[in-house]
Amino acid sequence: MGFKITRARILWVIFCSFKDEMTAATRNQVLSLYMRVFRIARGWQSTLPQNTEGERQYIVREAQTLFRQNQQLTDTESIKKCIDECVARIEIGLHYRNPYPRPIHLPIMGLATQKGRKLKAQQRMRKQANPVYLQSHDEDS
Amino acid sequence: TARDGDRARQRALCVRQLARSSARFSSGNIAVRAAAAPVLSNLRPFSFVASSQRTRWIEQTRITSSVGVFCRQYSDLPPLTLETIQQRVMYVLKLYDKINPEKLATSSHFMKDLGLDSLDQVEIIMAMEDEFGFEIPDGEAEKLMSPQEIVHYIADKNDVYE
């Protein structure tokens, strides 16, 4: 069948009041991506059969949380970044048959030294090293 | 015809074997008694119910018409009516946890009356797709804003007339 499944997160524009053309187009794009993720989750087959159900639920849950989290963004740049994140996760997940995002290592000298002076530069470095598919995740874990 | 004769002979064999084996196990079984007295009537199809507690037999029934022609029973879902569609749609909506079931009516708008946003509406449309088993394309899915519209759309797609 060739039914590829990936998860993607999409940034969701505020529903209601924007009359702007650009926002309507992104809104439709976001909604169709959301629907696409759900369709993917419906037909998801994992590499190990016992994980199929768990991964399906993970896909749905992840999409719901991330879309809700980014629901209120309004500036077009961050919206576009979220759309890119969603598409990236969809493609990567479909390709590797793995819905979970791949965490990355810290960049070299990426955490503050004992004296704490390099904090801002390191924050910038970590932010820059963050791949596109991990944009919505915090740095906690 | 010869093929019918073969089939009838096979059936007779099965019935006799069944009668022998199940007569040993459950003699009180009515079906066994019925099967234990096989009467083959002239290649006409007959219905036998084979049930035994030790062995698993599939029940076979054939509708016999006066001509003696086999009448097949194809399995299919019961035909949709407007009421059943509406009942199923309302049932799915009541199961959705973001909707208050008391406030739900057929003509209640998702966004204005029930206070959902478009992400919730997408989820509702997905649930409807799962329930009715056919895909709703994107452009039309975002126009369905109340249960009544969903019912009309599904009725249109499945050719259900009033």
CSV table of N, CA and C in Angstrom, one decimal, chain B residues 62-121:
chain,number,residue,atom,x,y,z
B,62,ARG,N,-28.9,-23.4,4.4
B,62,ARG,CA,-29.2,-23.0,3.0
B,62,ARG,C,-30.6,-22.7,2.9
B,63,ILE,N,-30.9,-21.6,2.3
B,63,ILE,CA,-32.3,-21.3,2.0
B,63,ILE,C,-32.8,-22.1,0.8
B,64,THR,N,-33.8,-22.9,0.9
B,64,THR,CA,-34.3,-23.7,-0.2
B,64,THR,C,-35.5,-23.0,-0.8
B,65,SER,N,-35.4,-22.8,-2.1
B,65,SER,CA,-36.6,-22.3,-2.8
B,65,SER,C,-37.3,-23.5,-3.3
B,66,SER,N,-38.4,-23.2,-3.9
B,66,SER,CA,-39.2,-24.4,-4.4
B,66,SER,C,-38.5,-25.1,-5.6
B,67,VAL,N,-37.7,-24.3,-6.3
B,67,VAL,CA,-37.1,-24.9,-7.5
B,67,VAL,C,-35.9,-25.8,-7.0
B,68,GLY,N,-35.4,-25.5,-5.8
B,68,GLY,CA,-34.2,-26.3,-5.4
B,68,GLY,C,-32.9,-25.6,-5.7
B,69,VAL,N,-33.0,-24.3,-6.0
B,69,VAL,CA,-31.8,-23.5,-6.3
B,69,VAL,C,-31.2,-22.9,-5.1
B,70,PHE,N,-29.8,-22.9,-5.0
B,70,PHE,CA,-29.1,-22.3,-3.9
B,70,PHE,C,-29.3,-20.8,-3.9
B,71,CYS,N,-29.5,-20.3,-2.7
B,71,CYS,CA,-29.7,-18.8,-2.6
B,71,CYS,C,-28.6,-18.4,-1.7
B,72,ARG,N,-27.6,-17.6,-2.2
B,72,ARG,CA,-26.5,-17.2,-1.3
B,72,ARG,C,-26.8,-16.0,-0.4
B,73,GLN,N,-26.2,-16.0,0.7
B,73,GLN,CA,-26.3,-14.9,1.6
B,73,GLN,C,-25.0,-14.2,1.7
B,74,TYR,N,-24.9,-13.0,1.1
B,74,TYR,CA,-23.7,-12.3,1.2
B,74,TYR,C,-23.7,-11.5,2.4
B,75,SER,N,-22.5,-11.3,3.0
B,75,SER,CA,-22.5,-10.5,4.2
B,75,SER,C,-22.2,-9.1,3.9
B,76,ASP,N,-23.0,-8.2,4.4
B,76,ASP,CA,-22.9,-6.8,4.2
B,76,ASP,C,-23.5,-6.0,5.4
B,77,LEU,N,-23.1,-4.8,5.5
B,77,LEU,CA,-23.6,-4.0,6.6
B,77,LEU,C,-25.1,-3.7,6.3
B,78,PRO,N,-25.9,-3.5,7.4
B,78,PRO,CA,-27.3,-3.1,7.2
B,78,PRO,C,-27.3,-1.7,6.5
B,79,PRO,N,-28.3,-1.5,5.7
B,79,PRO,CA,-28.4,-0.3,4.9
B,79,PRO,C,-28.5,1.0,5.8
B,80,LEU,N,-27.9,2.1,5.4
B,80,LEU,CA,-28.0,3.3,6.2
B,80,LEU,C,-29.3,4.0,6.0
B,81,THR,N,-29.8,4.5,7.1
B,81,THR,CA,-30.9,5.4,7.0
B,81,THR,C,-30.5,6.7,7.7
B,82,LEU,N,-31.4,7.7,7.4
B,82,LEU,CA,-31.0,9.0,8.0
B,82,LEU,C,-31.0,9.0,9.5
B,83,GLU,N,-31.9,8.2,10.1
B,83,GLU,CA,-32.0,8.1,11.5
B,83,GLU,C,-30.7,7.4,12.1
B,84,THR,N,-30.3,6.3,11.4
B,84,THR,CA,-29.2,5.6,12.0
B,84,THR,C,-27.9,6.5,11.9
B,85,ILE,N,-27.8,7.2,10.7
B,85,ILE,CA,-26.6,8.0,10.6
B,85,ILE,C,-26.6,9.1,11.7
B,86,GLN,N,-27.8,9.7,11.9
B,86,GLN,CA,-27.8,10.7,13.0
B,86,GLN,C,-27.5,10.1,14.3
B,87,GLN,N,-28.1,8.9,14.6
B,87,GLN,CA,-27.8,8.3,15.9
B,87,GLN,C,-26.3,8.1,16.1
B,88,ARG,N,-25.7,7.6,15.0
B,88,ARG,CA,-24.3,7.3,15.2
B,88,ARG,C,-23.5,8.5,15.3
B,89,VAL,N,-23.8,9.6,14.6
B,89,VAL,CA,-23.1,10.8,14.7
B,89,VAL,C,-23.2,11.4,16.1
B,90,MET,N,-24.4,11.4,16.6
B,90,MET,CA,-24.6,11.9,18.0
B,90,MET,C,-23.9,11.1,19.0
B,91,TYR,N,-23.8,9.8,18.8
B,91,TYR,CA,-23.2,8.9,19.7
B,91,TYR,C,-21.7,9.2,19.8
B,92,VAL,N,-21.1,9.3,18.6
B,92,VAL,CA,-19.7,9.6,18.5
B,92,VAL,C,-19.4,11.0,19.2
B,93,LEU,N,-20.2,11.9,19.0
B,93,LEU,CA,-20.0,13.2,19.5
B,93,LEU,C,-20.1,13.2,21.0
B,94,LYS,N,-21.1,12.4,21.5
B,94,LYS,CA,-21.2,12.3,23.0
B,94,LYS,C,-20.0,11.7,23.6
B,95,LEU,N,-19.3,10.8,22.9
B,95,LEU,CA,-18.1,10.2,23.4
B,95,LEU,C,-16.9,11.1,23.5
B,96,TYR,N,-17.0,12.2,22.7
B,96,TYR,CA,-15.8,13.1,22.7
B,96,TYR,C,-15.8,13.9,23.9
B,97,ASP,N,-14.6,13.9,24.5
B,97,ASP,CA,-14.6,14.4,25.9
B,97,ASP,C,-14.7,15.9,26.0
B,98,LYS,N,-14.4,16.6,24.9
B,98,LYS,CA,-14.5,18.1,25.0
B,98,LYS,C,-15.9,18.6,24.8
B,99,ILE,N,-16.8,17.8,24.5
B,99,ILE,CA,-18.2,18.3,24.3
B,99,ILE,C,-19.0,17.9,25.6
B,100,ASN,N,-19.8,18.9,26.0
B,100,ASN,CA,-20.7,18.7,27.1
B,100,ASN,C,-22.0,18.0,26.5
B,101,PRO,N,-22.3,16.8,26.9
B,101,PRO,CA,-23.4,16.1,26.3
B,101,PRO,C,-24.8,16.7,26.4
B,102,GLU,N,-24.9,17.5,27.5
B,102,GLU,CA,-26.2,18.2,27.7
B,102,GLU,C,-26.4,19.3,26.7
B,103,LYS,N,-25.3,19.9,26.3
B,103,LYS,CA,-25.5,21.1,25.4
B,103,LYS,C,-25.6,20.6,24.0
B,104,LEU,N,-25.4,19.3,23.8
B,104,LEU,CA,-25.2,18.9,22.4
B,104,LEU,C,-26.6,18.8,21.8
B,105,ALA,N,-26.8,19.4,20.6
B,105,ALA,CA,-28.1,19.2,19.9
B,105,ALA,C,-27.7,19.0,18.4
B,106,THR,N,-28.7,18.7,17.6
B,106,THR,CA,-28.3,18.4,16.2
B,106,THR,C,-27.9,19.6,15.5
B,107,SER,N,-28.4,20.8,15.8
B,107,SER,CA,-28.1,22.0,15.1
B,107,SER,C,-27.0,22.8,15.8
B,108,SER,N,-26.4,22.3,16.8
B,108,SER,CA,-25.4,23.2,17.5
B,108,SER,C,-24.1,23.3,16.7
B,109,HIS,N,-23.7,24.5,16.6
B,109,HIS,CA,-22.5,24.8,15.9
B,109,HIS,C,-21.3,24.5,16.7
B,110,PHE,N,-20.3,23.9,16.1
B,110,PHE,CA,-19.1,23.5,17.0
B,110,PHE,C,-18.4,24.6,17.6
B,111,MET,N,-18.2,25.7,16.7
B,111,MET,CA,-17.4,26.8,17.2
B,111,MET,C,-18.2,27.7,18.1
B,112,LYS,N,-19.4,28.1,17.6
B,112,LYS,CA,-20.1,29.1,18.3
B,112,LYS,C,-20.8,28.6,19.5
B,113,ASP,N,-21.5,27.4,19.4
B,113,ASP,CA,-22.3,27.0,20.5
B,113,ASP,C,-21.5,26.1,21.5
B,114,LEU,N,-20.7,25.2,20.9
B,114,LEU,CA,-20.0,24.3,21.8
B,114,LEU,C,-18.6,24.8,22.2
B,115,GLY,N,-18.1,25.8,21.6
B,115,GLY,CA,-16.9,26.4,22.1
B,115,GLY,C,-15.6,25.6,21.7
B,116,LEU,N,-15.7,24.9,20.6
B,116,LEU,CA,-14.5,24.1,20.2
B,116,LEU,C,-13.7,25.0,19.2
B,117,ASP,N,-12.5,24.6,19.0
B,117,ASP,CA,-11.7,25.3,17.9
B,117,ASP,C,-11.5,24.4,16.7
B,118,SER,N,-10.8,24.9,15.7
B,118,SER,CA,-10.7,24.1,14.5
B,118,SER,C,-9.9,22.8,14.6
B,119,LEU,N,-9.0,22.8,15.6
B,119,LEU,CA,-8.3,21.5,15.8
B,119,LEU,C,-9.2,20.5,16.3
B,120,ASP,N,-10.1,20.9,17.2
B,120,ASP,CA,-11.1,19.9,17.7
B,120,ASP,C,-12.0,19.5,16.6
B,121,GLN,N,-12.3,20.4,15.7
B,121,GLN,CA,-13.2,20.0,14.6
B,121,GLN,C,-12.5,19.0,13.7
